[in-house]
């Protein structure tokens, strides 16, 4: 596990998810991710006798997979109490090594773990050989407009800036994390979703209704000043409005997929083991480079 100071406050995240669900969770992003997840699984023809939903804030993904018949038995590890689910933390899986899951999925959960490499190792160990991991989490371009607006507003009104929007993972790092965690055939890709709002306050209400407001461990504890909030709203409207006056909000979804290693999987060839020349495949002439002072 990571011994450095935590970036996120897990207890606060759980409280905010409880509050959001009680008030009516804004589930449009999870619905979109569930749609995309089903599309991605459609390309895999094998059955999944046992699946795990890891930390998704709503049971949407579990319900979809159960009703589709793709998963024989679906276990859900929820961040908060709900009927017919276990409560748990993606960073401390309660299943032990080699729990034997054929499929592990997750939506809008892993962007808030403090030790993502450690969490990925635990997921890989919980999969049976040739089991599949598939997850969608928020990426670094998420809420870039809101982040820029608050940064400028706080600099103008308070003489400095504090983090108001949590930093998220970057796509360029995730493929390497999957490899380090021991996954075979790792893939990381991104999907950008643009949502439009009538004003910045509607966006902020949706973030609250998704439990996605600031949960940084070292967040500023003092309440946000009204002058800063209003200036941020002005900057947002000035810089990120469309011709019809509506405002853009970016949500970047990073997709991770990988397989628990199995001897049946494709493996890269050893260097020098190719049986055909690239020049032959391309129909081109091959030119030998001179070495050790040979004439060209």
Short mmCIF file of C-alpha atoms in Angstrom, two decimals:
data_model
loop_
_atom_site.label_atom_id
_atom_site.label_comp_id
_atom_site.label_asym_id
_atom_site.label_seq_id
_atom_site.Cartn_x
_atom_site.Cartn_y
_atom_site.Cartn_z
CA UNK A 1 0.00 0.00 0.00
CA UNK A 2 0.96 3.62 -0.40
CA UNK A 3 2.66 5.05 2.69
CA UNK A 4 2.51 8.68 1.56
CA UNK A 5 -0.12 11.14 2.75
CA UNK A 6 -3.55 10.28 1.30
CA UNK A 7 -4.84 12.42 -1.54
CA UNK A 8 -8.54 11.69 -0.96
CA UNK A 9 -10.73 11.41 2.14
CA UNK A 10 -12.55 8.03 1.77
CA UNK A 11 -14.95 8.64 4.67
CA UNK A 12 -16.03 11.96 3.16
CA UNK A 13 -16.53 10.33 -0.25
CA UNK A 14 -18.84 7.73 1.30
CA UNK A 15 -20.84 10.39 3.15
CA UNK A 16 -21.30 12.36 -0.04
CA UNK A 17 -22.46 9.31 -1.97
CA UNK A 18 -24.99 8.59 0.81
CA UNK A 19 -26.22 12.19 0.63
CA UNK A 20 -26.40 12.14 -3.17
CA UNK A 21 -28.35 8.90 -3.26
CA UNK A 22 -30.78 10.09 -0.59
CA UNK A 23 -31.46 13.31 -2.51
CA UNK A 24 -31.76 11.64 -5.93
CA UNK A 25 -28.49 10.61 -7.54
CA UNK A 26 -27.74 12.19 -10.93
CA UNK A 27 -26.97 8.96 -12.73
CA UNK A 28 -26.49 10.07 -16.33
CA UNK A 29 -22.74 9.42 -16.38
CA UNK A 30 -23.12 5.95 -14.87
CA UNK A 31 -25.86 5.16 -17.39
CA UNK A 32 -23.53 6.24 -20.21
CA UNK A 33 -20.67 4.15 -18.84
CA UNK A 34 -23.00 1.16 -18.40
CA UNK A 35 -24.03 1.48 -22.08
CA UNK A 36 -20.40 1.60 -23.20
CA UNK A 37 -19.42 -1.27 -20.91
CA UNK A 38 -22.13 -3.48 -22.42
CA UNK A 39 -20.88 -2.57 -25.91
CA UNK A 40 -17.33 -3.50 -24.97
CA UNK A 41 -18.39 -6.80 -23.45
CA UNK A 42 -20.40 -7.61 -26.56
CA UNK A 43 -17.09 -8.14 -28.39
CA UNK A 44 -16.16 -10.91 -25.90
CA UNK A 45 -17.96 -14.14 -26.78
CA UNK A 46 -17.07 -16.15 -23.67
CA UNK A 47 -19.43 -16.52 -20.68
CA UNK A 48 -18.72 -15.06 -17.23
CA UNK A 49 -20.01 -17.41 -14.52
CA UNK A 50 -18.98 -15.12 -11.65
CA UNK A 51 -18.66 -11.33 -11.77
CA UNK A 52 -17.82 -8.50 -9.38
CA UNK A 53 -19.01 -4.88 -9.52
CA UNK A 54 -16.26 -2.94 -7.76
CA UNK A 55 -17.41 0.23 -6.02
CA UNK A 56 -19.82 1.70 -8.59
CA UNK A 57 -21.88 4.33 -6.68
CA UNK A 58 -25.18 2.91 -7.99
CA UNK A 59 -26.17 -0.73 -8.75
CA UNK A 60 -26.82 0.20 -12.39
CA UNK A 61 -23.96 -1.84 -13.85
CA UNK A 62 -24.71 -4.90 -11.72
CA UNK A 63 -28.40 -4.76 -12.63
CA UNK A 64 -27.61 -4.45 -16.33
CA UNK A 65 -25.22 -7.42 -16.33
CA UNK A 66 -27.63 -9.58 -14.35
CA UNK A 67 -30.53 -8.85 -16.68
CA UNK A 68 -28.43 -9.34 -19.82
CA UNK A 69 -27.57 -12.91 -18.90
CA UNK A 70 -23.85 -12.31 -19.59
CA UNK A 71 -22.92 -13.06 -15.97
CA UNK A 72 -24.13 -16.13 -14.13
CA UNK A 73 -23.76 -14.69 -10.65
CA UNK A 74 -23.01 -11.03 -9.91
CA UNK A 75 -21.52 -9.87 -6.60
CA UNK A 76 -21.58 -6.16 -5.83
CA UNK A 77 -19.10 -4.38 -3.56
CA UNK A 78 -20.88 -1.09 -2.84
CA UNK A 79 -19.28 2.01 -1.30
CA UNK A 80 -22.35 2.41 0.96
CA UNK A 81 -25.02 0.15 2.42
CA UNK A 82 -27.66 -1.16 0.07
CA UNK A 83 -29.76 -4.36 0.02
CA UNK A 84 -28.16 -7.54 -1.33
CA UNK A 85 -24.68 -6.01 -1.58
CA UNK A 86 -21.49 -6.09 0.44
CA UNK A 87 -20.00 -2.80 1.62
CA UNK A 88 -16.32 -2.42 0.93
CA UNK A 89 -13.36 -0.38 -0.24
CA UNK A 90 -11.72 -0.94 -3.66
CA UNK A 91 -8.35 -0.57 -1.94
CA UNK A 92 -9.04 -3.40 0.54
CA UNK A 93 -10.85 -6.20 -1.26
CA UNK A 94 -12.33 -8.70 1.22
CA UNK A 95 -12.12 -11.71 -1.10
CA UNK A 96 -8.49 -12.78 -0.68
CA UNK A 97 -6.16 -13.96 -3.41
CA UNK A 98 -7.56 -15.93 -6.29
CA UNK A 99 -11.19 -15.36 -5.42
CA UNK A 100 -11.99 -16.79 -8.82
CA UNK A 101 -13.93 -13.98 -10.49
CA UNK A 102 -14.35 -14.34 -14.24
CA UNK A 103 -15.14 -10.64 -14.63
CA UNK A 104 -14.50 -7.51 -12.55
CA UNK A 105 -16.14 -4.25 -13.64
CA UNK A 106 -16.17 -0.77 -12.12
CA UNK A 107 -17.73 2.60 -13.02
CA UNK A 108 -16.92 6.02 -11.53
CA UNK A 109 -15.12 4.57 -8.54
CA UNK A 110 -11.39 4.11 -9.11
CA UNK A 111 -10.64 7.81 -9.72
CA UNK A 112 -10.96 8.34 -5.97
CA UNK A 113 -8.65 5.61 -4.63
CA UNK A 114 -5.46 6.74 -2.93
CA UNK A 115 -3.42 3.74 -4.10
CA UNK A 116 -4.54 2.89 -7.62
CA UNK A 117 -1.54 0.60 -8.36
CA UNK A 118 -2.29 -1.39 -5.21
CA UNK A 119 -6.00 -1.60 -6.03
CA UNK A 120 -5.21 -2.92 -9.52
CA UNK A 121 -2.93 -5.61 -8.07
CA UNK A 122 -5.75 -6.76 -5.79
CA UNK A 123 -8.18 -6.88 -8.72
CA UNK A 124 -5.76 -8.99 -10.77
CA UNK A 125 -5.31 -11.41 -7.87
CA UNK A 126 -9.07 -11.70 -7.39
CA UNK A 127 -9.54 -12.79 -11.01
CA UNK A 128 -9.23 -16.39 -12.10
CA UNK A 129 -6.67 -17.04 -14.86
CA UNK A 130 -7.97 -15.52 -18.11
CA UNK A 131 -10.49 -13.39 -16.18
CA UNK A 132 -11.32 -9.93 -17.52
CA UNK A 133 -11.10 -6.53 -15.80
CA UNK A 134 -13.00 -3.62 -17.34
CA UNK A 135 -13.40 -0.20 -15.69
CA UNK A 136 -14.41 3.36 -16.56
CA UNK A 137 -13.12 6.20 -14.36
CA UNK A 138 -12.83 9.96 -14.60
CA UNK A 139 -9.72 11.25 -16.35
CA UNK A 140 -7.57 14.36 -16.13
CA UNK A 141 -9.53 16.46 -18.63
CA UNK A 142 -12.69 16.16 -16.51
CA UNK A 143 -14.13 19.54 -15.47
CA UNK A 144 -11.23 21.43 -17.01
CA UNK A 145 -13.51 24.43 -17.53
CA UNK A 146 -14.58 24.57 -13.89
CA UNK A 147 -11.01 24.11 -12.71
CA UNK A 148 -9.77 27.01 -14.84
CA UNK A 149 -12.61 29.27 -13.75
CA UNK A 150 -11.97 28.70 -10.04
CA UNK A 151 -8.21 29.05 -10.44
CA UNK A 152 -8.56 32.48 -12.03
CA UNK A 153 -11.34 33.60 -9.67
CA UNK A 154 -9.42 32.73 -6.51
CA UNK A 155 -6.28 34.37 -7.83
CA UNK A 156 -8.25 37.57 -8.44
CA UNK A 157 -10.37 37.67 -5.27
CA UNK A 158 -8.16 35.97 -2.68
CA UNK A 159 -4.63 36.43 -4.00
CA UNK A 160 -4.02 32.70 -4.36
CA UNK A 161 -5.65 29.43 -5.37
CA UNK A 162 -6.53 26.19 -3.59
CA UNK A 163 -7.61 22.92 -5.20
CA UNK A 164 -11.39 23.01 -5.73
CA UNK A 165 -11.57 20.16 -8.25
CA UNK A 166 -9.77 16.89 -7.57
CA UNK A 167 -6.94 15.87 -9.89
CA UNK A 168 -7.72 12.74 -11.90
CA UNK A 169 -5.58 10.10 -13.59
CA UNK A 170 -3.94 10.71 -16.97
CA UNK A 171 -4.40 8.27 -19.83
CA UNK A 172 -0.66 8.08 -20.56
CA UNK A 173 -0.03 6.56 -17.11
CA UNK A 174 -2.74 3.90 -16.98
CA UNK A 175 -1.42 1.37 -19.47
CA UNK A 176 1.82 1.19 -17.49
CA UNK A 177 -0.10 0.77 -14.23
CA UNK A 178 -2.01 -2.19 -15.68
CA UNK A 179 1.26 -3.80 -16.77
CA UNK A 180 2.86 -3.22 -13.38
CA UNK A 181 -0.17 -4.82 -11.72
CA UNK A 182 0.43 -7.98 -13.76
CA UNK A 183 -2.38 -7.76 -16.32
CA UNK A 184 -1.95 -9.34 -19.71
CA UNK A 185 -3.05 -7.59 -22.92
CA UNK A 186 -3.60 -4.24 -21.12
CA UNK A 187 -5.49 -1.49 -22.93
CA UNK A 188 -6.27 2.09 -21.84
CA UNK A 189 -8.32 4.49 -23.96
CA UNK A 190 -10.42 7.61 -23.46
CA UNK A 191 -13.90 8.86 -24.27
CA UNK A 192 -14.83 12.54 -23.89
CA UNK A 193 -18.39 13.48 -22.98
CA UNK A 194 -19.50 17.11 -23.24
CA UNK A 195 -22.53 18.08 -21.18
CA UNK A 196 -24.14 21.50 -21.63
CA UNK A 197 -25.70 23.59 -18.87
CA UNK A 198 -27.69 26.77 -18.65
CA UNK A 199 -25.37 28.16 -15.96
CA UNK A 200 -22.42 26.99 -13.81
CA UNK A 201 -24.65 26.51 -10.77
CA UNK A 202 -26.60 23.76 -12.56
CA UNK A 203 -23.31 21.94 -13.13
CA UNK A 204 -22.38 22.33 -9.48
CA UNK A 205 -25.77 20.92 -8.43
CA UNK A 206 -25.17 17.87 -10.64
CA UNK A 207 -21.71 17.35 -9.14
CA UNK A 208 -23.25 17.44 -5.68
CA UNK A 209 -25.93 15.00 -6.84
CA UNK A 210 -23.20 12.60 -8.00
CA UNK A 211 -21.14 12.88 -4.81
CA UNK A 212 -18.32 14.41 -6.88
CA UNK A 213 -17.70 17.61 -4.93
CA UNK A 214 -14.26 18.25 -3.46
CA UNK A 215 -13.08 15.27 -1.40
CA UNK A 216 -9.38 16.05 -1.23
CA UNK A 217 -7.81 15.20 2.11
CA UNK A 218 -5.99 18.56 2.19
CA UNK A 219 -8.89 20.63 0.89
CA UNK A 220 -9.42 24.13 2.25
CA UNK A 221 -11.81 23.84 5.22
CA UNK A 222 -13.05 27.43 5.13
CA UNK A 223 -16.31 27.98 3.22
CA UNK A 224 -16.06 29.23 -0.33
CA UNK A 225 -16.41 33.01 -0.44
CA UNK A 226 -19.45 34.29 -2.28
CA UNK A 227 -17.32 36.78 -4.21
CA UNK A 228 -15.08 33.95 -5.43
CA UNK A 229 -18.03 31.79 -6.41
CA UNK A 230 -19.71 34.58 -8.37
CA UNK A 231 -16.48 35.56 -10.11
CA UNK A 232 -15.86 31.91 -11.07
CA UNK A 233 -19.36 31.76 -12.56
CA UNK A 234 -18.66 34.92 -14.58
CA UNK A 235 -15.36 33.56 -15.90
CA UNK A 236 -16.98 30.25 -16.78
CA UNK A 237 -19.71 32.00 -18.78
CA UNK A 238 -17.21 34.30 -20.50
CA UNK A 239 -14.77 31.59 -21.57
CA UNK A 240 -16.78 28.40 -22.08
CA UNK A 241 -20.16 29.34 -23.54
CA UNK A 242 -21.50 28.24 -26.92
CA UNK A 243 -23.19 30.67 -29.35
CA UNK A 244 -26.60 29.83 -27.84
CA UNK A 245 -25.35 30.84 -24.38
CA UNK A 246 -25.21 27.35 -22.88
CA UNK A 247 -22.01 26.29 -21.09
CA UNK A 248 -19.81 23.30 -21.82
CA UNK A 249 -18.64 20.86 -19.16
CA UNK A 250 -16.14 18.15 -20.06
CA UNK A 251 -16.17 14.67 -18.53
CA UNK A 252 -13.31 12.44 -19.69
CA UNK A 253 -13.92 8.73 -19.16
CA UNK A 254 -10.76 6.61 -19.10
CA UNK A 255 -11.31 2.95 -19.92
CA UNK A 256 -9.06 0.24 -18.51
CA UNK A 257 -9.10 -3.37 -19.60
CA UNK A 258 -6.78 -6.27 -18.94
CA UNK A 259 -6.78 -10.02 -18.46
CA UNK A 260 -5.41 -12.14 -15.66
CA UNK A 261 -2.52 -14.04 -17.27
CA UNK A 262 -3.21 -17.48 -18.76
CA UNK A 263 -1.10 -19.75 -20.95
CA UNK A 264 -3.69 -19.67 -23.75
CA UNK A 265 -3.26 -15.91 -24.32
CA UNK A 266 -1.29 -14.40 -27.18
CA UNK A 267 2.30 -13.55 -26.31
CA UNK A 268 4.70 -11.19 -28.09
CA UNK A 269 7.40 -12.82 -30.20
CA UNK A 270 10.97 -12.87 -28.90
CA UNK A 271 13.22 -10.26 -30.55
CA UNK A 272 14.79 -11.73 -33.67
CA UNK A 273 12.31 -14.61 -33.94
CA UNK A 274 10.34 -13.22 -36.91
CA UNK A 275 10.20 -15.61 -39.88
CA UNK A 276 9.46 -12.97 -42.54
CA UNK A 277 11.17 -9.72 -43.42
CA UNK A 278 9.28 -6.42 -43.13
CA UNK A 279 10.65 -5.36 -46.51
CA UNK A 280 9.08 -8.43 -48.15
CA UNK A 281 5.71 -7.72 -46.54
CA UNK A 282 5.79 -4.15 -47.80
CA UNK A 283 7.06 -5.06 -51.24
CA UNK A 284 10.05 -2.74 -50.80
CA UNK A 285 13.76 -3.10 -51.41
CA UNK A 286 15.86 -3.69 -48.30
CA UNK A 287 18.95 -1.47 -47.84
CA UNK A 288 21.66 -2.65 -45.47
CA UNK A 289 23.16 0.11 -43.31
CA UNK A 290 26.99 0.25 -43.24
CA UNK A 291 28.63 -0.56 -39.91
CA UNK A 292 32.15 -0.36 -38.50
CA UNK A 293 33.39 1.94 -41.22
CA UNK A 294 32.22 -0.24 -44.12
CA UNK A 295 31.68 1.62 -47.37
CA UNK A 296 28.04 2.36 -48.10
#
